[in-house]
GROMACS .gro file of C-alpha atoms in nm:
model
  133
    1MET     CA    1   0.000   0.000   0.000
    2ALA     CA    2   0.151   0.333  -0.109
    3VAL     CA    3   0.189   0.604   0.154
    4PRO     CA    4   0.113   0.960   0.034
    5ARG     CA    5   0.415   1.192   0.052
    6ASN     CA    6   0.215   1.461   0.231
    7ALA     CA    7   0.123   1.213   0.504
    8LEU     CA    8   0.488   1.115   0.545
    9ARG     CA    9   0.596   1.480   0.573
   10LYS     CA   10   0.328   1.548   0.833
   11ARG     CA   11   0.431   1.241   1.032
   12GLU     CA   12   0.797   1.346   1.018
   13LYS     CA   13   0.710   1.694   1.150
   14VAL     CA   14   0.523   1.541   1.443
   15ARG     CA   15   0.804   1.296   1.522
   16ASP     CA   16   1.073   1.565   1.493
   17ARG     CA   17   0.881   1.807   1.715
   18ALA     CA   18   0.813   1.535   1.972
   19LEU     CA   19   1.182   1.444   1.988
   20ARG     CA   20   1.278   1.810   2.043
   21LEU     CA   21   1.061   1.841   2.355
   22PRO     CA   22   1.250   1.867   2.685
   23GLY     CA   23   1.356   1.523   2.806
   24ALA     CA   24   1.221   1.340   2.501
   25VAL     CA   25   1.424   1.058   2.354
   26GLY     CA   26   1.371   0.825   2.063
   27ASP     CA   27   1.344   0.451   2.107
   28HIS     CA   28   1.275   0.167   1.863
   29PRO     CA   29   1.043  -0.091   2.019
   30TRP     CA   30   0.819  -0.293   1.790
   31GLY     CA   31   1.015  -0.185   1.480
   32GLU     CA   32   0.914   0.181   1.484
   33THR     CA   33   1.066   0.498   1.622
   34VAL     CA   34   0.870   0.628   1.919
   35ALA     CA   35   0.915   0.932   2.140
   36GLU     CA   36   0.926   0.885   2.513
   37ALA     CA   37   0.974   1.100   2.821
   38ASP     CA   38   1.068   0.964   3.159
   39ARG     CA   39   1.057   0.611   3.013
   40GLU     CA   40   0.693   0.648   2.903
   41VAL     CA   41   0.610   0.640   2.533
   42PHE     CA   42   0.403   0.943   2.438
   43VAL     CA   43   0.404   0.940   2.055
   44PHE     CA   44   0.383   0.644   1.822
   45PRO     CA   45   0.442   0.789   1.474
   46GLY     CA   46   0.370   0.456   1.306
   47VAL     CA   47   0.566   0.272   1.038
   48ASP     CA   48   0.597   0.400   0.684
   49ASP     CA   49   0.663   0.072   0.504
   50GLY     CA   50   0.298   0.035   0.402
   51SER     CA   51   0.244  -0.272   0.621
   52HIS     CA   52  -0.008  -0.081   0.837
   53PRO     CA   53  -0.219   0.228   0.775
   54LEU     CA   54  -0.014   0.534   0.863
   55GLY     CA   55  -0.125   0.703   1.183
   56VAL     CA   56   0.014   0.904   1.472
   57THR     CA   57  -0.088   0.773   1.814
   58VAL     CA   58  -0.082   1.005   2.114
   59THR     CA   59  -0.201   0.980   2.474
   60LEU     CA   60  -0.464   1.241   2.559
   61THR     CA   61  -0.593   1.231   2.913
   62ASP     CA   62  -0.726   1.587   2.911
   63GLU     CA   63  -1.098   1.529   2.853
   64THR     CA   64  -1.140   1.826   2.620
   65ALA     CA   65  -0.847   1.727   2.397
   66HIS     CA   66  -0.954   1.363   2.401
   67ALA     CA   67  -1.309   1.458   2.305
   68ARG     CA   68  -1.187   1.671   2.010
   69ALA     CA   69  -0.950   1.409   1.869
   70PRO     CA   70  -1.215   1.170   1.734
   71ALA     CA   71  -1.372   1.464   1.552
   72CYS     CA   72  -1.065   1.463   1.327
   73SER     CA   73  -1.119   1.267   1.008
   74GLY     CA   74  -1.037   0.899   1.069
   75ALA     CA   75  -0.933   0.937   1.435
   76GLU     CA   76  -1.011   0.647   1.665
   77PRO     CA   77  -0.909   0.503   2.001
   78ALA     CA   78  -0.588   0.304   1.961
   79GLY     CA   79  -0.674  -0.055   1.875
   80TYR     CA   80  -0.468  -0.212   2.153
   81GLY     CA   81  -0.477  -0.228   2.532
   82PRO     CA   82  -0.344   0.124   2.600
   83GLY     CA   83  -0.646   0.267   2.414
   84ARG     CA   84  -0.820   0.246   2.749
   85ALA     CA   85  -0.562   0.493   2.884
   86GLY     CA   86  -0.658   0.764   2.638
   87ARG     CA   87  -0.443   0.670   2.339
   88VAL     CA   88  -0.587   0.799   2.016
   89ARG     CA   89  -0.467   0.716   1.664
   90VAL     CA   90  -0.500   0.999   1.411
   91PRO     CA   91  -0.420   0.937   1.046
   92PRO     CA   92  -0.225   1.220   0.878
   93GLU     CA   93  -0.438   1.171   0.566
   94PRO     CA   94  -0.703   1.186   0.398
   95ALA     CA   95  -0.851   1.526   0.333
   96GLY     CA   96  -0.995   1.661   0.654
   97ALA     CA   97  -0.715   1.517   0.866
   98PRO     CA   98  -0.564   1.764   1.113
   99ALA     CA   99  -0.281   1.991   1.007
  100ALA     CA  100   0.074   1.907   1.115
  101GLY     CA  101   0.068   2.192   1.369
  102LEU     CA  102  -0.236   2.049   1.545
  103LEU     CA  103  -0.080   1.702   1.553
  104CYS     CA  104   0.238   1.857   1.698
  105ASP     CA  105   0.028   2.025   1.968
  106ARG     CA  106  -0.131   1.688   2.049
  107ALA     CA  107   0.217   1.534   2.071
  108GLU     CA  108   0.314   1.798   2.326
  109GLU     CA  109  -0.003   1.733   2.527
  110SER     CA  110   0.081   1.364   2.514
  111CYS     CA  111   0.434   1.433   2.641
  112ARG     CA  112   0.287   1.629   2.929
  113THR     CA  113   0.080   1.324   3.034
  114ALA     CA  114   0.384   1.094   3.021
  115ALA     CA  115   0.629   1.327   3.190
  116THR     CA  116   0.709   1.359   3.558
  117GLU     CA  117   0.575   1.670   3.730
  118ARG     CA  118   0.917   1.836   3.709
  119ARG     CA  119   0.943   1.773   3.335
  120ALA     CA  120   0.582   1.887   3.279
  121ALA     CA  121   0.667   2.211   3.461
  122GLY     CA  122   0.954   2.256   3.213
  123LEU     CA  123   0.708   2.214   2.926
  124ASP     CA  124   0.482   2.477   3.084
  125ALA     CA  125   0.776   2.719   3.120
  126ARG     CA  126   0.880   2.654   2.761
  127ALA     CA  127   0.525   2.720   2.635
  128ALA     CA  128   0.518   3.052   2.821
  129GLU     CA  129   0.832   3.177   2.643
  130PRO     CA  130   0.772   3.430   2.365
  131GLY     CA  131   0.801   3.265   2.025
  132ALA     CA  132   0.782   2.914   2.169
  133ARG     CA  133   0.722   2.635   1.917
   0.00000   0.00000   0.00000
């Protein structure tokens, strides 16, 4: 199954932004690069080899953010156990899918849920800086 170039670019933006967040590191469990903070995975960018539909999975425990995510075209609770914990899979395509900036914002929210209180405070301080993002 061919993966649209626009979807790949969007996914790369989300992954790159997630890995630039304070304390975020990349890891490679299950054959894909994930972003984690404080040893908790917070973004699953998915694989781009066409073996699975491309999608970015984030953890959204904030009820408002979690309620908005399924309104995005094709969004759904993650299809595995952690879906109960607020993990939502959002495809970067088709038309109507969220813009890369919105997906990046969701990745930051997801990092905040995975991070320790000290690291989350660092994210808050970073967000308050002029020109942050």
